[in-house]
Each structure stands twice: as C-alpha cells, then as structure tokens.
mmCIF file of C-alpha atoms in Angstrom:
data_model
loop_
_atom_site.group_PDB
_atom_site.id
_atom_site.type_symbol
_atom_site.label_atom_id
_atom_site.label_comp_id
_atom_site.label_asym_id
_atom_site.label_seq_id
_atom_site.Cartn_x
_atom_site.Cartn_y
_atom_site.Cartn_z
ATOM 1 C CA MET A 3 0.000 0.000 0.000
ATOM 2 C CA SER A 4 1.245 3.492 -0.814
ATOM 3 C CA LEU A 5 0.112 7.059 -1.372
ATOM 4 C CA LEU A 6 -0.190 8.100 -4.984
ATOM 5 C CA GLN A 7 1.011 11.598 -3.989
ATOM 6 C CA TYR A 8 1.695 13.100 -0.583
ATOM 7 C CA HIS A 9 1.086 16.823 -0.139
ATOM 8 C CA PRO A 10 0.861 19.112 2.921
ATOM 9 C CA GLY A 11 -2.601 20.455 2.084
ATOM 10 C CA LEU A 12 -3.911 23.990 1.849
ATOM 11 C CA PRO A 13 -4.783 25.747 5.145
ATOM 12 C CA GLY A 14 -8.531 25.900 5.761
ATOM 13 C CA PHE A 15 -9.369 23.057 3.379
ATOM 14 C CA ASP A 16 -9.703 19.291 3.619
ATOM 15 C CA ALA A 17 -6.882 17.314 2.005
ATOM 16 C CA GLU A 18 -7.520 14.356 -0.291
ATOM 17 C CA TYR A 19 -5.078 11.490 -0.840
ATOM 18 C CA SER A 20 -5.308 8.511 -3.189
ATOM 19 C CA ILE A 21 -4.290 5.104 -1.837
ATOM 20 C CA VAL A 22 -2.728 2.478 -4.113
ATOM 21 C CA VAL A 23 -3.075 -1.137 -2.984
ATOM 22 C CA LYS A 24 -1.161 -3.907 -4.757
ATOM 23 C CA ARG A 25 -0.909 -7.653 -4.297
ATOM 24 C CA ASP A 26 2.248 -9.257 -5.701
ATOM 25 C CA GLY A 27 2.900 -6.119 -7.715
ATOM 26 C CA ILE A 28 -0.573 -6.051 -9.280
ATOM 27 C CA LEU A 29 -3.294 -3.558 -8.375
ATOM 28 C CA ALA A 30 -5.706 -5.160 -5.954
ATOM 29 C CA ALA A 31 -9.411 -4.799 -6.638
ATOM 30 C CA GLY A 32 -12.055 -5.198 -3.975
ATOM 31 C CA ASP A 33 -10.468 -7.963 -1.904
ATOM 32 C CA PHE A 34 -9.424 -5.712 0.971
ATOM 33 C CA SER A 35 -10.837 -3.185 3.429
ATOM 34 C CA LEU A 36 -9.462 0.174 4.571
ATOM 35 C CA SER A 37 -9.679 1.764 8.008
ATOM 36 C CA VAL A 38 -8.279 4.899 9.671
ATOM 37 C CA ASN A 39 -7.370 5.951 13.207
ATOM 38 C CA ASP A 40 -9.763 8.924 13.380
ATOM 39 C CA SER A 41 -13.509 8.804 12.744
ATOM 40 C CA ARG A 42 -13.440 12.300 11.251
ATOM 41 C CA VAL A 43 -11.347 11.038 8.342
ATOM 42 C CA LYS A 44 -13.452 9.800 5.435
ATOM 43 C CA LEU A 45 -12.748 6.913 3.064
ATOM 44 C CA LYS A 46 -14.249 6.792 -0.404
ATOM 45 C CA ASP A 47 -13.156 4.761 -3.435
ATOM 46 C CA ASN A 48 -9.554 4.336 -2.237
ATOM 47 C CA LYS A 49 -9.402 8.017 -1.364
ATOM 48 C CA VAL A 50 -8.630 9.338 2.104
ATOM 49 C CA ILE A 51 -10.182 12.723 2.904
ATOM 50 C CA VAL A 52 -8.536 14.366 5.910
ATOM 51 C CA PRO A 53 -10.558 17.290 7.348
ATOM 52 C CA TYR A 54 -8.716 20.489 8.136
ATOM 53 C CA SER A 55 -9.793 20.079 11.764
ATOM 54 C CA VAL A 56 -7.607 16.960 11.989
ATOM 55 C CA ARG A 57 -4.679 18.474 10.114
ATOM 56 C CA ASN A 58 -4.848 21.640 12.220
ATOM 57 C CA GLU A 59 -4.301 19.515 15.329
ATOM 58 C CA GLY A 60 -1.115 18.148 13.803
ATOM 59 C CA LYS A 61 -2.539 14.652 14.153
ATOM 60 C CA ASN A 62 -1.074 12.126 11.745
ATOM 61 C CA VAL A 63 -3.513 9.825 9.978
ATOM 62 C CA VAL A 64 -2.839 6.090 9.979
ATOM 63 C CA VAL A 65 -4.470 4.148 7.145
ATOM 64 C CA THR A 66 -4.662 0.377 7.462
ATOM 65 C CA VAL A 67 -5.439 -2.067 4.677
ATOM 66 C CA LYS A 68 -6.655 -5.541 5.606
ATOM 67 C CA PRO A 69 -6.827 -8.088 2.810
ATOM 68 C CA LYS A 70 -9.376 -10.902 2.953
ATOM 69 C CA ASN A 71 -6.490 -13.295 3.227
ATOM 70 C CA GLY A 72 -3.274 -11.979 4.711
ATOM 71 C CA SER A 73 -1.815 -9.591 7.226
ATOM 72 C CA SER A 74 -2.785 -5.953 7.673
ATOM 73 C CA VAL A 75 -0.450 -3.187 6.491
ATOM 74 C CA SER A 76 -0.505 0.459 7.587
ATOM 75 C CA ILE A 77 0.891 3.737 6.291
ATOM 76 C CA THR A 78 0.988 7.127 7.977
ATOM 77 C CA ILE A 79 -0.075 10.391 6.338
ATOM 78 C CA PRO A 80 1.736 13.222 8.158
ATOM 79 C CA SER A 81 -0.437 16.209 9.045
ATOM 80 C CA LYS A 82 1.098 19.621 8.477
ATOM 81 C CA LYS A 83 -0.114 22.132 11.060
ATOM 82 C CA TRP A 84 0.109 25.576 9.491
ATOM 83 C CA GLU A 85 0.826 28.736 11.494
ATOM 84 C CA ILE A 86 -0.371 32.000 9.961
ATOM 85 C CA THR A 87 2.325 34.635 9.382
ATOM 86 C CA PHE A 88 0.505 37.165 7.183
ATOM 87 C CA ASN A 89 -3.157 38.076 6.764
ATOM 88 C CA ASP A 90 -5.021 40.842 4.986
ATOM 89 C CA ASP A 91 -8.794 40.775 4.509
ATOM 90 C CA PHE A 92 -8.805 44.218 2.832
ATOM 91 C CA ASN A 93 -11.488 45.521 5.180
ATOM 92 C CA GLY A 94 -10.273 49.130 5.240
ATOM 93 C CA ASN A 95 -10.503 51.902 2.663
ATOM 94 C CA ASP A 96 -6.866 51.766 1.499
ATOM 95 C CA LEU A 97 -3.929 49.382 1.398
ATOM 96 C CA ASP A 98 -2.308 48.766 4.772
ATOM 97 C CA PRO A 99 1.061 50.548 4.334
ATOM 98 C CA THR A 100 2.709 48.162 6.791
ATOM 99 C CA LYS A 101 1.892 45.278 4.431
ATOM 100 C CA TRP A 102 1.718 46.594 0.861
ATOM 101 C CA SER A 103 3.111 49.123 -1.569
ATOM 102 C CA VAL A 104 2.867 49.676 -5.313
ATOM 103 C CA PHE A 105 5.529 47.500 -6.933
ATOM 104 C CA GLU A 106 8.085 49.348 -9.079
ATOM 105 C CA PRO A 107 6.041 52.508 -9.743
ATOM 106 C CA TYR A 108 5.817 53.513 -13.398
ATOM 107 C CA LEU A 109 6.862 50.025 -14.497
ATOM 108 C CA THR A 110 6.005 49.117 -18.089
ATOM 109 C CA TYR A 111 5.347 45.564 -19.266
ATOM 110 C CA GLY A 112 6.897 43.765 -22.238
ATOM 111 C CA SER A 113 9.006 44.925 -25.162
ATOM 112 C CA ASN A 114 6.132 46.885 -26.702
ATOM 113 C CA PRO A 115 4.344 48.403 -23.686
ATOM 114 C CA VAL A 116 0.891 49.880 -24.141
ATOM 115 C CA SER A 117 0.383 50.747 -20.461
ATOM 116 C CA TYR A 118 2.233 51.487 -17.240
ATOM 117 C CA CYS A 119 1.623 51.210 -13.507
ATOM 118 C CA ASP A 120 0.662 54.574 -12.017
ATOM 119 C CA PRO A 121 1.258 54.283 -8.241
ATOM 120 C CA ASN A 122 -1.360 56.945 -7.566
ATOM 121 C CA ASP A 123 -4.073 55.421 -9.716
ATOM 122 C CA CYS A 124 -4.022 51.625 -9.976
ATOM 123 C CA TYR A 125 -6.108 50.128 -7.180
ATOM 124 C CA GLU A 126 -8.983 50.583 -4.758
ATOM 125 C CA VAL A 127 -9.803 48.979 -1.409
ATOM 126 C CA SER A 128 -13.549 48.998 -0.753
ATOM 127 C CA ASN A 129 -16.371 46.756 0.474
ATOM 128 C CA GLY A 130 -13.904 44.225 1.846
ATOM 129 C CA THR A 131 -11.870 43.583 -1.301
ATOM 130 C CA LEU A 132 -8.817 44.826 -3.146
ATOM 131 C CA LYS A 133 -9.506 45.853 -6.727
ATOM 132 C CA LEU A 134 -6.649 46.178 -9.222
ATOM 133 C CA PHE A 135 -7.537 48.257 -12.270
ATOM 134 C CA ILE A 136 -6.670 48.437 -15.932
ATOM 135 C CA GLN A 137 -7.939 51.813 -17.080
ATOM 136 C CA LYS A 138 -8.189 53.741 -20.312
ATOM 137 C CA LYS A 139 -6.545 57.043 -19.405
ATOM 138 C CA ASP A 140 -4.148 59.143 -21.452
ATOM 139 C CA SER A 141 -0.936 60.169 -19.701
ATOM 140 C CA VAL A 142 2.698 60.874 -20.523
ATOM 141 C CA LEU A 143 5.620 58.945 -19.029
ATOM 142 C CA ASN A 144 9.230 59.675 -20.025
ATOM 143 C CA GLY A 145 8.057 61.588 -23.064
ATOM 144 C CA LYS A 146 5.798 58.804 -24.357
ATOM 145 C CA THR A 147 2.011 58.997 -24.393
ATOM 146 C CA TYR A 148 0.232 55.982 -22.965
ATOM 147 C CA HIS A 149 -3.494 55.419 -23.352
ATOM 148 C CA TYR A 150 -3.818 52.814 -20.594
ATOM 149 C CA LYS A 151 -2.765 52.210 -16.992
ATOM 150 C CA ASP A 152 -2.393 48.871 -15.215
ATOM 151 C CA ALA A 153 -1.498 47.713 -11.695
ATOM 152 C CA CYS A 154 0.977 45.811 -9.529
ATOM 153 C CA ILE A 155 1.305 45.765 -5.727
ATOM 154 C CA SER A 156 3.610 43.747 -3.472
ATOM 155 C CA THR A 157 4.770 43.054 0.066
ATOM 156 C CA GLU A 158 8.367 43.942 -0.859
ATOM 157 C CA ASN A 159 10.210 45.398 2.160
ATOM 158 C CA LYS A 160 7.048 44.794 4.233
ATOM 159 C CA PHE A 161 6.661 41.011 4.489
ATOM 160 C CA THR A 162 9.085 38.293 3.393
ATOM 161 C CA GLN A 163 9.349 34.609 4.151
ATOM 162 C CA THR A 164 11.088 31.473 2.962
ATOM 163 C CA LEU A 165 9.222 28.220 2.376
ATOM 164 C CA GLY A 166 5.649 27.957 3.705
ATOM 165 C CA CYS A 167 2.271 28.509 2.104
ATOM 166 C CA TYR A 168 0.953 31.508 0.153
ATOM 167 C CA VAL A 169 -2.722 31.699 -0.773
ATOM 168 C CA ALA A 170 -5.265 34.296 -1.871
ATOM 169 C CA ALA A 171 -8.938 34.331 -2.839
ATOM 170 C CA MET A 172 -9.342 35.956 -6.246
ATOM 171 C CA LYS A 173 -12.088 36.678 -8.747
ATOM 172 C CA TYR A 174 -11.514 37.169 -12.470
ATOM 173 C CA GLN A 175 -13.453 38.938 -15.170
ATOM 174 C CA PRO A 176 -13.716 37.258 -18.612
ATOM 175 C CA TRP A 177 -11.051 39.302 -20.415
ATOM 176 C CA SER A 178 -8.243 38.301 -22.766
ATOM 177 C CA GLY A 179 -5.249 40.430 -23.683
ATOM 178 C CA VAL A 180 -4.739 41.212 -19.990
ATOM 179 C CA CYS A 181 -3.263 38.966 -17.305
ATOM 180 C CA GLY A 182 -4.138 38.748 -13.611
ATOM 181 C CA GLY A 183 -1.324 37.213 -11.578
ATOM 182 C CA PHE A 184 -0.382 36.173 -8.049
ATOM 183 C CA TRP A 185 3.299 35.395 -7.703
ATOM 184 C CA LEU A 186 6.461 35.348 -5.584
ATOM 185 C CA LEU A 187 9.808 37.070 -6.125
ATOM 186 C CA PRO A 188 13.062 36.748 -4.167
ATOM 187 C CA VAL A 189 14.253 39.755 -2.215
ATOM 188 C CA PHE A 190 16.598 42.005 -4.184
ATOM 189 C CA GLY A 191 20.322 41.527 -3.672
ATOM 190 C CA GLY A 192 22.039 43.477 -6.439
ATOM 191 C CA LYS A 193 21.124 40.745 -8.909
ATOM 192 C CA ARG A 194 18.308 38.244 -9.239
ATOM 193 C CA GLN A 195 18.422 35.809 -6.333
ATOM 194 C CA SER A 196 16.825 32.402 -5.783
ATOM 195 C CA VAL A 197 14.035 31.042 -3.579
ATOM 196 C CA PHE A 198 15.125 27.449 -4.327
ATOM 197 C CA PHE A 199 17.130 25.592 -6.987
ATOM 198 C CA TYR A 200 16.508 23.336 -9.967
ATOM 199 C CA LYS A 201 16.664 19.695 -8.936
ATOM 200 C CA ASN A 202 19.093 18.671 -11.711
ATOM 201 C CA ASN A 203 21.357 21.734 -11.885
ATOM 202 C CA PRO A 204 22.770 23.570 -8.839
ATOM 203 C CA ASP A 205 23.573 26.617 -10.989
ATOM 204 C CA TRP A 206 19.917 27.240 -11.835
ATOM 205 C CA GLY A 207 18.021 29.233 -9.229
ATOM 206 C CA CYS A 208 14.290 29.951 -9.171
ATOM 207 C CA GLY A 209 13.863 33.712 -9.346
ATOM 208 C CA GLU A 210 10.090 33.854 -9.906
ATOM 209 C CA VAL A 211 7.136 31.682 -8.896
ATOM 210 C CA ASP A 212 3.939 32.362 -10.850
ATOM 211 C CA ILE A 213 1.249 30.792 -8.668
ATOM 212 C CA ILE A 214 -1.416 31.805 -11.178
ATOM 213 C CA GLU A 215 -1.559 33.799 -14.379
ATOM 214 C CA TYR A 216 -5.003 33.969 -15.925
ATOM 215 C CA ALA A 217 -6.694 35.361 -19.006
ATOM 216 C CA SER A 218 -9.982 34.150 -20.463
ATOM 217 C CA VAL A 219 -8.210 32.877 -23.587
ATOM 218 C CA PHE A 220 -6.996 30.040 -21.325
ATOM 219 C CA GLY A 221 -10.562 28.810 -20.804
ATOM 220 C CA LYS A 222 -11.010 26.803 -17.594
ATOM 221 C CA THR A 223 -7.263 26.359 -17.073
ATOM 222 C CA TYR A 224 -4.633 28.737 -15.759
ATOM 223 C CA SER A 225 -0.870 29.029 -16.089
ATOM 224 C CA VAL A 226 1.614 28.010 -13.364
ATOM 225 C CA THR A 227 5.335 28.647 -13.931
ATOM 226 C CA GLU A 228 8.599 28.514 -12.002
ATOM 227 C CA HIS A 229 11.292 30.567 -13.754
ATOM 228 C CA PHE A 230 14.964 29.647 -13.404
ATOM 229 C CA TRP A 231 18.045 31.779 -14.038
ATOM 230 C CA ASN A 232 21.698 30.776 -14.269
ATOM 231 C CA VAL A 233 23.138 32.186 -11.041
ATOM 232 C CA ASN A 234 26.544 32.715 -12.690
ATOM 233 C CA THR A 235 25.503 34.479 -15.902
ATOM 234 C CA GLY A 236 22.091 35.922 -14.996
ATOM 235 C CA GLU A 237 20.590 34.272 -18.098
ATOM 236 C CA HIS A 238 17.009 33.021 -17.981
ATOM 237 C CA VAL A 239 17.414 29.320 -18.718
ATOM 238 C CA LYS A 240 14.122 27.555 -18.043
ATOM 239 C CA GLY A 241 10.467 27.968 -17.269
ATOM 240 C CA GLU A 242 9.001 24.911 -15.565
ATOM 241 C CA HIS A 243 5.328 25.166 -16.488
ATOM 242 C CA PHE A 244 2.005 23.384 -16.395
ATOM 243 C CA TRP A 245 -1.618 24.238 -17.086
ATOM 244 C CA ALA A 246 -3.658 23.857 -13.904
ATOM 245 C CA LYS A 247 -7.003 22.165 -14.555
ATOM 246 C CA PRO A 248 -9.027 22.383 -11.340
ATOM 247 C CA LYS A 249 -12.499 20.946 -10.999
ATOM 248 C CA VAL A 250 -13.881 24.462 -10.563
ATOM 249 C CA ASP A 251 -13.958 27.158 -13.230
ATOM 250 C CA VAL A 252 -11.768 30.000 -11.939
ATOM 251 C CA ALA A 253 -13.607 32.416 -14.228
ATOM 252 C CA ASP A 254 -17.102 31.637 -12.942
ATOM 253 C CA GLY A 255 -17.431 35.032 -11.268
ATOM 254 C CA LYS A 256 -16.761 33.633 -7.790
ATOM 255 C CA PHE A 257 -13.768 33.937 -5.476
ATOM 256 C CA HIS A 258 -11.410 30.955 -5.500
ATOM 257 C CA ALA A 259 -8.534 30.267 -3.096
ATOM 258 C CA ILE A 260 -5.408 29.697 -5.168
ATOM 259 C CA GLY A 261 -2.035 29.081 -3.599
ATOM 260 C CA VAL A 262 1.205 27.174 -3.252
ATOM 261 C CA ALA A 263 2.845 25.297 -0.382
ATOM 262 C CA ILE A 264 6.631 25.300 -0.752
ATOM 263 C CA THR A 265 8.715 22.743 1.137
ATOM 264 C CA GLU A 266 12.420 21.969 0.893
ATOM 265 C CA ASP A 267 11.647 19.299 -1.712
ATOM 266 C CA ALA A 268 8.746 20.542 -3.829
ATOM 267 C CA SER A 269 6.108 23.140 -4.625
ATOM 268 C CA TYR A 270 2.484 22.003 -4.247
ATOM 269 C CA TYR A 271 -0.109 24.047 -6.128
ATOM 270 C CA TYR A 272 -3.765 24.247 -5.088
ATOM 271 C CA CYS A 273 -7.132 25.622 -6.123
ATOM 272 C CA ASP A 274 -9.832 25.579 -3.426
ATOM 273 C CA GLY A 275 -7.919 22.858 -1.592
ATOM 274 C CA GLU A 276 -7.563 20.629 -4.661
ATOM 275 C CA LEU A 277 -3.983 19.689 -5.533
ATOM 276 C CA VAL A 278 -3.554 20.722 -9.182
ATOM 277 C CA GLY A 279 0.192 20.224 -9.647
ATOM 278 C CA VAL A 280 3.554 19.442 -8.059
ATOM 279 C CA MET A 281 7.061 20.571 -9.037
ATOM 280 C CA GLU A 282 10.137 19.115 -7.368
ATOM 281 C CA HIS A 283 13.218 21.172 -6.470
ATOM 282 C CA VAL A 284 16.048 21.419 -3.942
ATOM 283 C CA TYR A 285 16.197 24.097 -1.270
ATOM 284 C CA LYS A 286 19.953 24.271 -0.728
ATOM 285 C CA THR A 287 22.613 22.862 -3.015
ATOM 286 C CA THR A 288 26.312 22.859 -3.880
ATOM 287 C CA SER A 289 27.820 23.694 -7.278
ATOM 288 C CA ALA A 290 30.258 21.422 -9.114
ATOM 289 C CA SER A 291 33.122 23.574 -7.811
ATOM 290 C CA GLY A 292 31.938 23.154 -4.221
ATOM 291 C CA GLN A 293 30.272 26.547 -3.847
ATOM 292 C CA ARG A 294 27.327 26.482 -1.473
ATOM 293 C CA ARG A 295 24.049 27.777 -2.935
ATOM 294 C CA ASN A 296 21.648 29.238 -0.388
ATOM 295 C CA PRO A 297 18.128 30.559 -1.039
ATOM 296 C CA VAL A 298 16.747 33.900 0.103
ATOM 297 C CA LYS A 299 13.342 35.018 1.330
ATOM 298 C CA ASN A 300 10.543 35.952 -1.060
ATOM 299 C CA PHE A 301 7.695 38.450 -1.131
ATOM 300 C CA MET A 302 4.203 38.302 -2.658
ATOM 301 C CA LEU A 303 2.795 40.270 -5.591
ATOM 302 C CA PHE A 304 -0.507 40.829 -7.336
ATOM 303 C CA SER A 305 -0.382 42.169 -10.872
ATOM 304 C CA TYR A 306 -2.915 43.079 -13.529
ATOM 305 C CA ARG A 307 -0.966 43.783 -16.688
ATOM 306 C CA MET A 308 -1.937 44.656 -20.238
ATOM 307 C CA GLY A 309 -0.335 43.492 -23.468
ATOM 308 C CA PRO A 310 -0.734 44.813 -27.025
ATOM 309 C CA ASP A 311 -3.747 43.912 -29.132
ATOM 310 C CA ASP A 312 -1.824 41.723 -31.564
ATOM 311 C CA ASP A 313 -0.591 38.157 -31.958
ATOM 312 C CA SER A 314 2.563 38.832 -29.927
ATOM 313 C CA ASN A 315 0.483 38.972 -26.744
ATOM 314 C CA TRP A 316 0.740 35.589 -25.001
ATOM 315 C CA VAL A 317 -2.583 36.137 -23.207
ATOM 316 C CA GLY A 318 -4.486 36.716 -26.443
ATOM 317 C CA ARG A 319 -6.069 39.553 -28.383
ATOM 318 C CA TRP A 320 -8.285 42.055 -26.600
ATOM 319 C CA ASN A 321 -11.903 40.954 -26.213
ATOM 320 C CA PHE A 322 -13.073 44.112 -24.423
ATOM 321 C CA GLY A 323 -14.242 47.500 -25.613
ATOM 322 C CA GLU A 324 -14.132 51.047 -24.271
ATOM 323 C CA SER A 325 -17.378 50.597 -22.355
ATOM 324 C CA ASP A 326 -15.814 47.753 -20.321
ATOM 325 C CA PHE A 327 -13.227 49.958 -18.579
ATOM 326 C CA PRO A 328 -12.072 49.851 -15.902
ATOM 327 C CA LEU A 329 -11.186 46.168 -16.051
ATOM 328 C CA VAL A 330 -11.045 44.760 -12.519
ATOM 329 C CA TYR A 331 -9.036 41.967 -10.893
ATOM 330 C CA GLU A 332 -10.453 41.461 -7.396
ATOM 331 C CA VAL A 333 -8.867 39.931 -4.279
ATOM 332 C CA ASP A 334 -10.929 39.048 -1.197
ATOM 333 C CA TRP A 335 -8.038 38.090 1.097
ATOM 334 C CA CYS A 336 -4.367 37.120 1.104
ATOM 335 C CA ARG A 337 -2.530 34.927 3.645
ATOM 336 C CA ALA A 338 0.817 33.301 4.292
ATOM 337 C CA TYR A 339 1.690 30.458 6.645
ATOM 338 C CA LYS A 340 4.721 28.612 7.886
#
C-alpha cells in the first residue's frame, strides 16, 4: 500500500489522498478493506479525505489495509499544522502601508508596452476587497504617451518569508489580452536571487514563482510557472510550467482560493484545496566547484498587466471594448503560513 502523492494540504481546506493497494505487484481490486485511526477522516473509493480540523491539530492519519487473506499493512499520512504569518482581509478603505506598496512605480510591461503602472491610480480597497484596475486614461511617461494604466502591488520590504504557504482568494473577469497574476519574487540583492534551486542543476536558481496567471483565452485552465536563471551568468534558462485544470472554473465570477505550499523538496499548487500540480526542487545545493548555494526570502505580488492587441500577446487579443473599462481583478483576502 502506498500514497499516490503526498502533499501538505492547503490551510482551511480538507486534504484528499489517493491510496494504491497492490498484491504481488498487481493492483488489488475489492479484496481488501481500509480503516483509519480517526472517525473524522473519510474513506471513499480508495481516497482518504482528511478534514482540516484533523490536520490543524497536527494529528497524523494512519491508514490500514486488511486483505481478505493476509496480514494488515498500515501507512501514515503526516499532518502539516500551518501557522499563519501574514493576513489581509482588505477591510479598510486603502492598502495597509505596513503590508503593501505599489511595486516598481511607473513600471512598463513587455518589449512593446501599451500601459504602465501609475502608483497613484491603480487600485482601490472597498467593500472588503482589493480591486486592481486596468484603465483607459491618457498620460505621458518619459516623453511617451500611454493610453492605458495597469497595476501591480507587493509586500516587498514589508513582508518576506522562505518556504511555507501563500494563498489568496481571487475573482476574475472574462477578459483576454490582460493577465491577472499572483506570484512570488526573491528579495533584491544586487542581482536576481533564488528562492530554491533546480533539482538537476545547482547553478539554476528559481527567481520567480507564478502561482497563477489567468486570461480568459486560457478557458477553464490557468498558467503556473517557475522561472529559473543561471546564477553565474544571470541568463534566464528555463520555465518549468504546467496548465492547472481544477475541478472548478476560476472564471465563474466567484472567489477561489489559489495558492502554493513550498517545502524543501517541492512546490504544491492548489485551487480551493484541490492539488492541481507538483514541481520538485532542492532548497539548498552545492555547485560542481563546491560553492554552497543558499536561497533567500521571497515576497508576494498581485499584478494586472496589459499586453498589445496583436498576436505577440501571449494572453491573447483584446476581447473588451471602451465601455468595459475599468477592467477589474479582485482579491478578497491574502494569507501566508509557515
């Protein structure tokens, strides 16, 4: 008996695990029974559903399989008890300046920018949510006229952490040509630093974790990427990527909790508690020459960026008109745990 995939689970949600039972190397079918050491834990079709109430106690779950003929075998599912380190429910009328600031004011996006981030006009906090805007407004920046403004805020210099869980509840509008993201960046150190390292190359450090990037051109999926740079040359060398396909539709007009739990061995990606993907890595490593590679802390960002209305835009052509502005990317809450 074994777990198909262990994961630490998302705080506040039940965690589901699939059990694989084999007899003489062949999948067993129906000639065994399963039991657990806590009545709150549910068993269904070789799946073990561990309530958050059990996990929050730090109580490990023991699953026992008893064949009709033979001895019982047990495995233990460790319970990760999360401790909250950051929380913002956006219940005020402005960003909490001890937690957030506009990220890189006046930043443009891409090689052919059509918009920029105006730190004085890119967001609103009202009715219990953060709203990031893309707006149609003419303005001049560095001698160039822009017709649009977009948004990006972060916890840089306010909250940083290494490892742990990062999760936010977000709601998307059905627009293409613009991208709503929730991501992590390493703290600045004169050059791009690393939050962990590529499992097969100690010279490749992860300098960006894209927990979600979404545009309606993606349909019911969303993009998850870990970007790696060569720590010696500064060259971007790899983007480890997958398309998350949760059971829910993230563009259904409802808030969905999307996050990542990062351990020393892997990144576990979730949507509403459902595990949607896993990427393995190493936390600390040593180069071929014996140089020790150590990670740094990271901070969180929300961005709502706009690309050009042409085929070069990876999030599609625009599907909105002037009457649709401002476009809104909405966040109900944001939390971090260790």
